GROMACS .gro file of C-alpha atoms in nm:
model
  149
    1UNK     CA    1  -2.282   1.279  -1.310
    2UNK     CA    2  -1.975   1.099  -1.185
    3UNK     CA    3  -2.005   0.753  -1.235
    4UNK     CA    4  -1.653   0.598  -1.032
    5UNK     CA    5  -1.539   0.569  -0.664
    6UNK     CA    6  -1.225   0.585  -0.561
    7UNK     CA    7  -1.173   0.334  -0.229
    8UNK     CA    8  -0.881   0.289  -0.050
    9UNK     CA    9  -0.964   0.092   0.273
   10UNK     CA   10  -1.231  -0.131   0.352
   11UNK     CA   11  -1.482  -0.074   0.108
   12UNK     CA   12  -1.219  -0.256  -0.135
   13UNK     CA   13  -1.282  -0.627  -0.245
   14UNK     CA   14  -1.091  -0.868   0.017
   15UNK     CA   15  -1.186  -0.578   0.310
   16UNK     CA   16  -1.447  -0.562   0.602
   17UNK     CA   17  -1.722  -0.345   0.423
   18UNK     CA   18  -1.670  -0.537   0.039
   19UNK     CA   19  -1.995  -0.640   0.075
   20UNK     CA   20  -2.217  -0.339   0.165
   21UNK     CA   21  -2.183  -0.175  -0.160
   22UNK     CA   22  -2.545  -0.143  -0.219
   23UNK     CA   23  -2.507  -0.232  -0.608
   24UNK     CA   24  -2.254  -0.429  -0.826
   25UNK     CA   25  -2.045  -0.217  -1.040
   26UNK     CA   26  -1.973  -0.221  -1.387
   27UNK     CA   27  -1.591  -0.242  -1.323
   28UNK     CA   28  -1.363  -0.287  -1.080
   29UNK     CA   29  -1.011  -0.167  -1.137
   30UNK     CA   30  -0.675  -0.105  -0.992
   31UNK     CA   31  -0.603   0.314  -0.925
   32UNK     CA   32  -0.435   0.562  -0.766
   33UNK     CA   33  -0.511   0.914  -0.659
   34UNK     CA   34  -0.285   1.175  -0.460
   35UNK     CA   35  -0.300   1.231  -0.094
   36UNK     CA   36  -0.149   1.110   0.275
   37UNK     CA   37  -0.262   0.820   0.433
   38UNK     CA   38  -0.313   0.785   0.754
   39UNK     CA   39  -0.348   0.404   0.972
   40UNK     CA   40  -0.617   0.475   1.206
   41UNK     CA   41  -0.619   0.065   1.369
   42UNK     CA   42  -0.925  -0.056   1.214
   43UNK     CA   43  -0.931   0.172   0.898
   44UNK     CA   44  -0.727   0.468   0.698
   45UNK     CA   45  -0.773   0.822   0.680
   46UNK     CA   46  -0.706   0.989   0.368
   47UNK     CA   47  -0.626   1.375   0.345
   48UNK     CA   48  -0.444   1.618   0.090
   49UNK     CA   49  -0.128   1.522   0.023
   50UNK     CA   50   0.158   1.436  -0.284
   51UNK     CA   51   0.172   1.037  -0.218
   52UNK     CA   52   0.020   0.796  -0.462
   53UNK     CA   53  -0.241   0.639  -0.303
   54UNK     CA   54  -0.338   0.288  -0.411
   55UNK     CA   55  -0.686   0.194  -0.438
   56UNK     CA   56  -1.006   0.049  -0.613
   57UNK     CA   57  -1.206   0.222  -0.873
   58UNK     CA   58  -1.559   0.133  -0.862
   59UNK     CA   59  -1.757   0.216  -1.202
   60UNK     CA   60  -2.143   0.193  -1.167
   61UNK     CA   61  -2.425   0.268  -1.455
   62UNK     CA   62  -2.506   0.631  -1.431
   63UNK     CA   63  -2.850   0.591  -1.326
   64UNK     CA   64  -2.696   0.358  -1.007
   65UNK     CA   65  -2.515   0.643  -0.876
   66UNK     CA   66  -2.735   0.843  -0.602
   67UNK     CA   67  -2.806   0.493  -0.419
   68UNK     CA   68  -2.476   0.408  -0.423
   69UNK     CA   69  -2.392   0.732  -0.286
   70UNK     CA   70  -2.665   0.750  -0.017
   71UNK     CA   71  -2.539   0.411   0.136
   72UNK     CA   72  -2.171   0.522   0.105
   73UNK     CA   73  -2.248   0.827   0.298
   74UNK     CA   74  -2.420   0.669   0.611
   75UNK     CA   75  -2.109   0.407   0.594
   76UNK     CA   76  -1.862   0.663   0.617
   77UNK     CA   77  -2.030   0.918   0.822
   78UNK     CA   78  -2.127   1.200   0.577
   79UNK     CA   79  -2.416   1.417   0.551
   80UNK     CA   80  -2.594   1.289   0.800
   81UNK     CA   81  -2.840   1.457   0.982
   82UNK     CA   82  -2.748   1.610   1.317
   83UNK     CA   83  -2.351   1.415   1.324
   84UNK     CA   84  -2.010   1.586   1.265
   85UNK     CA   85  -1.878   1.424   0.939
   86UNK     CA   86  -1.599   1.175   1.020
   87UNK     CA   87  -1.514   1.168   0.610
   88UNK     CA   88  -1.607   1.417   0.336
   89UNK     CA   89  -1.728   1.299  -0.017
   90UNK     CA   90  -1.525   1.527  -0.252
   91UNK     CA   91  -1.452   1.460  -0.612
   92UNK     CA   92  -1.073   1.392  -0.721
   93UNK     CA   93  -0.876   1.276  -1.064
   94UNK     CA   94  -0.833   0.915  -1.015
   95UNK     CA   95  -0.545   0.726  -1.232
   96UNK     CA   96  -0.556   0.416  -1.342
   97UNK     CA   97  -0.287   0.158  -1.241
   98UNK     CA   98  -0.085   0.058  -1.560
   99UNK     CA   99  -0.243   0.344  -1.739
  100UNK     CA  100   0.056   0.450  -1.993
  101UNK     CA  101  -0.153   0.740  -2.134
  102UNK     CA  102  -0.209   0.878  -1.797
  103UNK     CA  103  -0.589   0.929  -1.849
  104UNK     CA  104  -0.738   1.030  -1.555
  105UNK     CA  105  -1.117   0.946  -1.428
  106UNK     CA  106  -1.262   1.200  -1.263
  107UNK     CA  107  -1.445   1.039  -0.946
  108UNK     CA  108  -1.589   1.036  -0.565
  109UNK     CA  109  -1.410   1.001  -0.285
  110UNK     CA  110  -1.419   0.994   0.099
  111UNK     CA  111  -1.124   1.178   0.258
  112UNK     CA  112  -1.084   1.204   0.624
  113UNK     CA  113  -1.264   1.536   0.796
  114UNK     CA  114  -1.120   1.517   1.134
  115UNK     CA  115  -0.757   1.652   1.109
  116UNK     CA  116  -0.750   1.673   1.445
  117UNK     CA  117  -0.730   1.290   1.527
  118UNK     CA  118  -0.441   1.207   1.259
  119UNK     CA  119  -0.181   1.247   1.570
  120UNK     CA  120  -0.360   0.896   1.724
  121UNK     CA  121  -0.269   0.737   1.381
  122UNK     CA  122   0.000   0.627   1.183
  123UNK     CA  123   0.101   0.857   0.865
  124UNK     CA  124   0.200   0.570   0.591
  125UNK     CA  125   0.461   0.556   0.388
  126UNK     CA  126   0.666   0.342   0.136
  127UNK     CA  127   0.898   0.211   0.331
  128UNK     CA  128   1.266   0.130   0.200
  129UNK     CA  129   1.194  -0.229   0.185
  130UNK     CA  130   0.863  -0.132  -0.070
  131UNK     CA  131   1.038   0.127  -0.265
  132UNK     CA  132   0.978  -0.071  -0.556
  133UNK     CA  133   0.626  -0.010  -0.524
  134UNK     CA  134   0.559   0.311  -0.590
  135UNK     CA  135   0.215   0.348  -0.357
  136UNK     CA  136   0.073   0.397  -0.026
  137UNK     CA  137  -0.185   0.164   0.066
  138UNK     CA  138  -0.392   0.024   0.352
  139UNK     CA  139  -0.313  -0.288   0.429
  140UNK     CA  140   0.051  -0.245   0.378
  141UNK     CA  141   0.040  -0.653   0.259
  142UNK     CA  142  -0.175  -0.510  -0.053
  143UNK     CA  143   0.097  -0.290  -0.237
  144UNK     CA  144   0.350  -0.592  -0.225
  145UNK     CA  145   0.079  -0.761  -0.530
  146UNK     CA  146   0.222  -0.389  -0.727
  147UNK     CA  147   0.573  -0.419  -0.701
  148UNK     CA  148   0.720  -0.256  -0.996
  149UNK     CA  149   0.387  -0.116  -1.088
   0.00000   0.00000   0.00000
């Protein structure tokens, strides 16, 4: 079983939802994965896409995984009974930030499931004042700590 998350909005540490991980983690480490971001206000939407998206990687005892799951999946609207999914829990190659043998993790991760409502967002992007960054990430303020990364 997959034992690692991959978060990019506000399940990460510092965010609104840090603290309803149901479980502390083994790990918690800088990552990135590939998709577009979207700025939906209050939270992101992630979707397929050729960015680097920055992020968290959660790593949690095997055994920890199905609760952890469970509780992510009523947080972010997934497989729940008699709802339309708002995110999808798919499993993606997660990268480590740093990483120089580019070893990838393979982990969880909740991308967006409504297409439909990305035109009331915000697509991000690095911007020409961040190009030294390298990533997309929600809050912008965030990828300013990876400069050069």
């Amino acid at each position: 079983m997959v034992d690692h998350v991959f978060v990019y909005g506000t399940l990460k540490r510092g965010q609104c939802r840090e603290t309803l991980w149901p479980l502390a983690p083994k790990m918690i480490q800088p990552a990135w994965v590939r998709g577009a971001l979207y700025d939906l206000g209050p939270y992101p939407a992630m979707v397929a896409g050729n960015d680097r998206i920055l992020g968290e990687l959660w790593s949690f005892a095997s055994s920890d995984m199905e609760s952890v799951l469970v509780t992510l999946d009523k947080i972010e609207g997934t497989n729940q009974p008699n709802e339309t999914d708002e995110y999808l829990r798919i499993r993606l190659n997660a990268s480590l930030v740093g990483n120089q043998c580019r070893e990838s993790l393979n982990a969880w991760c909740y991308c967006y499931a409504r297409s439909d409502l990305l035109n009331v967002g915000q697509r991000l992007s690095i911007s020409p004042a961040e190009m030294g960054t390298k990533f997309v990430c929600w809050p912008i303020e965030v990828c300013r700590q990876f400069v050069g990364a």
